mmCIF file of C-alpha atoms in Angstrom:
data_model
loop_
_atom_site.group_PDB
_atom_site.id
_atom_site.type_symbol
_atom_site.label_atom_id
_atom_site.label_comp_id
_atom_site.label_asym_id
_atom_site.label_seq_id
_atom_site.Cartn_x
_atom_site.Cartn_y
_atom_site.Cartn_z
ATOM 1 C CA MET H 1 -6.854 11.178 11.583
ATOM 2 C CA ILE H 2 -3.128 11.677 12.064
ATOM 3 C CA MET H 3 -2.672 7.842 12.141
ATOM 4 C CA LEU H 4 -4.629 7.574 8.871
ATOM 5 C CA LYS H 5 -2.409 10.198 7.210
ATOM 6 C CA ASN H 6 0.748 8.382 8.403
ATOM 7 C CA ASN H 7 -0.566 5.091 7.060
ATOM 8 C CA PHE H 8 -2.022 6.454 3.799
ATOM 9 C CA LEU H 9 0.772 5.425 1.452
ATOM 10 C CA LEU H 10 1.336 2.157 3.117
ATOM 11 C CA LEU H 11 -2.430 1.442 2.790
ATOM 12 C CA PHE H 12 -2.273 2.660 -0.776
ATOM 13 C CA THR H 13 0.506 0.206 -1.407
ATOM 14 C CA LEU H 14 -1.070 -2.718 0.419
ATOM 15 C CA MET H 15 -4.319 -2.280 -1.477
ATOM 16 C CA LEU H 16 -2.683 -1.934 -4.835
ATOM 17 C CA GLY H 17 -1.052 -5.156 -6.018
ATOM 18 C CA LEU H 18 2.233 -7.164 -5.989
ATOM 19 C CA THR H 19 5.118 -8.566 -8.274
ATOM 20 C CA GLY H 20 8.583 -8.953 -6.703
ATOM 21 C CA MET H 21 10.956 -6.948 -4.606
ATOM 22 C CA ALA H 22 13.228 -3.988 -5.315
ATOM 23 C CA ALA H 23 16.120 -3.853 -2.962
ATOM 24 C CA THR H 24 17.141 -0.578 -1.467
ATOM 25 C CA GLY H 25 20.650 -1.223 -2.672
ATOM 26 C CA ASP H 26 19.402 -1.301 -6.278
ATOM 27 C CA ASN H 27 18.055 2.217 -5.953
ATOM 28 C CA PRO H 28 20.084 4.225 -3.495
ATOM 29 C CA GLY H 29 18.360 7.440 -2.546
ATOM 30 C CA GLY H 30 14.926 6.371 -3.765
ATOM 31 C CA ALA H 31 13.468 6.080 -0.272
ATOM 32 C CA GLU H 32 14.869 9.480 0.645
ATOM 33 C CA LYS H 33 13.320 11.030 -2.497
ATOM 34 C CA VAL H 34 9.906 9.799 -1.485
ATOM 35 C CA GLU H 35 10.359 10.860 2.155
ATOM 36 C CA LYS H 36 11.181 14.349 0.923
ATOM 37 C CA ILE H 37 8.165 14.446 -1.313
ATOM 38 C CA LEU H 38 5.905 13.419 1.654
ATOM 39 C CA ALA H 39 7.540 15.924 3.923
ATOM 40 C CA ASP H 40 7.064 18.708 1.386
ATOM 41 C CA LEU H 41 3.359 17.672 0.873
ATOM 42 C CA ALA H 42 2.725 17.651 4.626
ATOM 43 C CA ALA H 43 4.480 20.996 5.194
ATOM 44 C CA ALA H 44 2.944 22.948 2.323
ATOM 45 C CA PRO H 45 -0.182 24.958 3.155
ATOM 46 C CA PRO H 46 -3.143 24.241 0.898
ATOM 47 C CA SER H 47 -2.981 27.786 -0.517
ATOM 48 C CA THR H 48 0.296 27.042 -2.317
ATOM 49 C CA GLY H 49 -1.615 26.156 -5.442
ATOM 50 C CA SER H 50 -1.762 23.025 -7.445
ATOM 51 C CA ALA H 51 1.153 20.827 -8.484
ATOM 52 C CA GLU H 52 1.804 17.462 -10.019
ATOM 53 C CA ILE H 53 4.408 15.255 -8.391
ATOM 54 C CA SER H 54 5.668 12.113 -10.039
ATOM 55 C CA ILE H 55 7.241 9.218 -8.210
ATOM 56 C CA THR H 56 8.889 6.392 -10.061
ATOM 57 C CA GLU H 57 8.000 2.767 -9.250
ATOM 58 C CA SER H 58 11.570 2.094 -8.272
ATOM 59 C CA ASP H 59 11.762 5.042 -5.789
ATOM 60 C CA PHE H 60 8.330 4.097 -4.348
ATOM 61 C CA ASN H 61 9.410 0.469 -3.867
ATOM 62 C CA SER H 62 12.623 1.537 -2.148
ATOM 63 C CA TRP H 63 10.498 3.706 0.210
ATOM 64 C CA LEU H 64 8.120 0.768 0.856
ATOM 65 C CA GLU H 65 11.008 -1.592 1.634
ATOM 66 C CA LYS H 66 12.434 0.899 4.076
ATOM 67 C CA LYS H 67 8.996 1.470 5.762
ATOM 68 C CA SER H 68 8.244 -2.290 6.001
ATOM 69 C CA GLN H 69 11.530 -3.144 7.705
ATOM 70 C CA GLU H 70 10.033 -2.473 11.091
ATOM 71 C CA ARG H 71 7.230 -4.975 10.469
ATOM 72 C CA GLU H 72 9.013 -8.319 10.819
ATOM 73 C CA TYR H 73 6.116 -10.295 9.303
ATOM 74 C CA ILE H 74 6.683 -8.491 5.952
ATOM 75 C CA ARG H 75 9.489 -10.274 4.112
ATOM 76 C CA SER H 76 9.219 -8.185 0.956
ATOM 77 C CA ILE H 77 6.819 -5.818 -0.733
ATOM 78 C CA LYS H 78 6.610 -4.292 -4.205
ATOM 79 C CA VAL H 79 4.079 -2.430 -6.278
ATOM 80 C CA GLY H 80 3.700 -2.030 -10.008
ATOM 81 C CA PHE H 81 2.088 1.010 -11.591
ATOM 82 C CA HIS H 82 0.405 0.613 -14.968
ATOM 83 C CA GLU H 83 -1.695 2.624 -17.434
ATOM 84 C CA ASN H 84 -5.280 3.745 -16.593
ATOM 85 C CA ASN H 85 -4.785 3.669 -12.800
ATOM 86 C CA GLU H 86 -4.136 -0.087 -12.861
ATOM 87 C CA ALA H 87 -1.782 -1.257 -10.094
ATOM 88 C CA ASP H 88 -0.536 -4.460 -8.618
ATOM 89 C CA LEU H 89 1.010 -5.439 -5.304
ATOM 90 C CA TYR H 90 3.256 -8.343 -4.324
ATOM 91 C CA LEU H 91 3.620 -8.972 -0.645
ATOM 92 C CA ASP H 92 5.730 -11.791 0.801
ATOM 93 C CA LEU H 93 4.515 -12.372 4.408
ATOM 94 C CA ASP H 94 5.295 -14.625 7.310
ATOM 95 C CA ILE H 95 2.083 -14.469 9.279
ATOM 96 C CA SER H 96 3.637 -16.615 12.075
ATOM 97 C CA LYS H 97 5.742 -13.501 12.994
ATOM 98 C CA TYR H 98 2.696 -11.254 13.419
ATOM 99 C CA LYS H 99 2.272 -10.455 17.125
ATOM 100 C CA GLY H 100 -1.268 -9.147 17.016
ATOM 101 C CA GLU H 101 -4.251 -10.382 18.960
ATOM 102 C CA GLY H 102 -7.924 -10.734 18.188
ATOM 103 C CA TYR H 103 -10.200 -12.820 15.984
ATOM 104 C CA TYR H 104 -8.626 -11.982 12.565
ATOM 105 C CA ALA H 105 -5.063 -12.612 13.723
ATOM 106 C CA ALA H 106 -6.052 -15.956 15.206
ATOM 107 C CA MET H 107 -8.069 -16.893 12.040
ATOM 108 C CA LEU H 108 -5.200 -16.132 9.715
ATOM 109 C CA SER H 109 -2.627 -17.761 11.911
ATOM 110 C CA THR H 110 -4.629 -21.052 11.905
ATOM 111 C CA MET H 111 -5.014 -20.882 8.124
ATOM 112 C CA PHE H 112 -1.393 -20.111 7.173
ATOM 113 C CA GLU H 113 2.021 -21.052 8.454
ATOM 114 C CA ASP H 114 5.385 -19.533 7.525
ATOM 115 C CA HIS H 115 5.675 -17.916 4.059
ATOM 116 C CA GLN H 116 2.721 -16.558 2.094
ATOM 117 C CA LEU H 117 2.953 -14.695 -1.208
ATOM 118 C CA LEU H 118 0.045 -12.337 -1.680
ATOM 119 C CA LYS H 119 -0.645 -11.007 -5.129
ATOM 120 C CA ALA H 120 -3.303 -8.439 -5.888
ATOM 121 C CA THR H 121 -4.250 -6.541 -9.031
ATOM 122 C CA GLY H 122 -6.727 -3.744 -9.238
ATOM 123 C CA LYS H 123 -7.694 -0.183 -10.085
ATOM 124 C CA ILE H 124 -7.116 3.044 -8.054
ATOM 125 C CA LYS H 125 -10.181 5.240 -7.885
ATOM 126 C CA VAL H 126 -10.268 8.801 -6.559
ATOM 127 C CA VAL H 127 -13.660 10.448 -6.109
ATOM 128 C CA ASP H 128 -14.119 13.765 -4.199
ATOM 129 C CA ARG H 129 -10.680 13.594 -2.681
ATOM 130 C CA HIS H 130 -11.254 10.081 -1.379
ATOM 131 C CA PHE H 131 -9.103 7.061 -2.344
ATOM 132 C CA SER H 132 -10.145 3.476 -2.895
ATOM 133 C CA TYR H 133 -8.574 0.508 -4.465
ATOM 134 C CA VAL H 134 -10.891 -1.942 -6.299
ATOM 135 C CA ILE H 135 -9.313 -5.440 -6.315
ATOM 136 C CA ASN H 136 -9.756 -7.346 -9.531
ATOM 137 C CA SER H 137 -7.903 -10.448 -8.360
ATOM 138 C CA LEU H 138 -6.265 -11.601 -5.185
ATOM 139 C CA SER H 139 -4.308 -14.731 -4.506
ATOM 140 C CA ILE H 140 -2.304 -16.143 -1.628
ATOM 141 C CA ASN H 141 0.331 -18.758 -2.599
ATOM 142 C CA GLU H 142 -1.245 -19.017 -6.096
ATOM 143 C CA VAL H 143 -4.653 -19.855 -4.602
ATOM 144 C CA ILE H 144 -7.452 -17.441 -5.614
ATOM 145 C CA VAL H 145 -8.793 -15.762 -2.535
ATOM 146 C CA THR H 146 -12.390 -14.693 -1.959
ATOM 147 C CA PRO H 147 -12.996 -10.987 -1.078
ATOM 148 C CA ALA H 148 -14.132 -12.107 2.396
ATOM 149 C CA LEU H 149 -10.472 -12.495 3.436
ATOM 150 C CA VAL H 150 -9.492 -9.041 2.339
ATOM 151 C CA ALA H 151 -11.058 -7.351 5.374
ATOM 152 C CA PRO H 152 -9.272 -9.590 7.955
ATOM 153 C CA LEU H 153 -5.996 -9.090 6.185
ATOM 154 C CA VAL H 154 -6.349 -5.289 6.085
ATOM 155 C CA ALA H 155 -7.543 -5.290 9.680
ATOM 156 C CA ILE H 156 -4.318 -6.981 10.689
ATOM 157 C CA LEU H 157 -1.924 -4.991 8.513
ATOM 158 C CA LEU H 158 -3.638 -1.596 9.134
ATOM 159 C CA PRO H 159 -5.946 -1.710 12.127
ATOM 160 C CA ASP H 160 -6.822 1.972 11.894
ATOM 161 C CA TYR H 161 -8.242 1.714 8.365
ATOM 162 C CA ASP H 162 -12.003 1.230 7.915
ATOM 163 C CA LEU H 163 -12.698 -0.697 4.691
ATOM 164 C CA ALA H 164 -16.315 0.521 4.773
ATOM 165 C CA HIS H 165 -15.263 3.957 3.757
ATOM 166 C CA PRO H 166 -12.946 5.347 1.078
ATOM 167 C CA LEU H 167 -9.818 6.902 2.589
ATOM 168 C CA GLU H 168 -9.738 10.713 2.658
ATOM 169 C CA LEU H 169 -6.595 11.930 0.820
ATOM 170 C CA PRO H 170 -4.221 13.785 3.113
ATOM 171 C CA TYR H 171 -2.078 16.909 2.520
ATOM 172 C CA GLY H 172 -4.468 18.546 0.078
ATOM 173 C CA ILE H 173 -3.983 15.765 -2.504
ATOM 174 C CA THR H 174 -6.793 15.982 -5.054
ATOM 175 C CA ASP H 175 -5.976 13.077 -7.457
ATOM 176 C CA ILE H 176 -3.755 10.072 -7.953
ATOM 177 C CA LYS H 177 -2.945 8.712 -11.394
ATOM 178 C CA THR H 178 -0.706 5.941 -12.662
ATOM 179 C CA ALA H 179 1.102 5.258 -15.930
ATOM 180 C CA GLU H 180 3.568 2.483 -16.676
ATOM 181 C CA GLY H 181 6.154 2.733 -13.885
ATOM 182 C CA ILE H 182 4.985 6.134 -12.565
ATOM 183 C CA LEU H 183 2.670 7.344 -9.850
ATOM 184 C CA THR H 184 1.546 10.958 -10.178
ATOM 185 C CA ILE H 185 0.026 12.833 -7.218
ATOM 186 C CA THR H 186 -1.923 16.055 -7.862
ATOM 187 C CA ARG H 187 -2.296 18.622 -5.165
#
């Protein structure tokens, strides 16, 4: 469960959608703002009452860039937040640098070499404090991908996440909403 909580926002991002890359230098302090928000959420006891916390797309993308630096197969990552819980994700990968083992890693490494640009669009859903992301479209290198490849990709990027079940929201989070350029978390 601790691993799921630690990977929650990265999963959230990977399952959202893609469009480009915000450099940390373009938004100094953005990653630190998001780190502070997450630390405050993790430290606050559930009895502290409800609150809405908004994170800008720019700050979130700076945080994502910082978090993905340790994964050498991720060249760049960016999310876009839109009205009505619509979100997109752009992920520039180099699968040849992925050091994992197993069936899915072998399958993807035989299908792709070097640079892959993954683009996903979809809708965030929160029901009974559980998060899911419903993908409306997914492409790799401009080729539309069938949903059958989503599970292997998620299995590689986040091996502790089970696609068969919505992810329980951590830290007392009760809802997630998006508007153009803004992510709002309700606790």
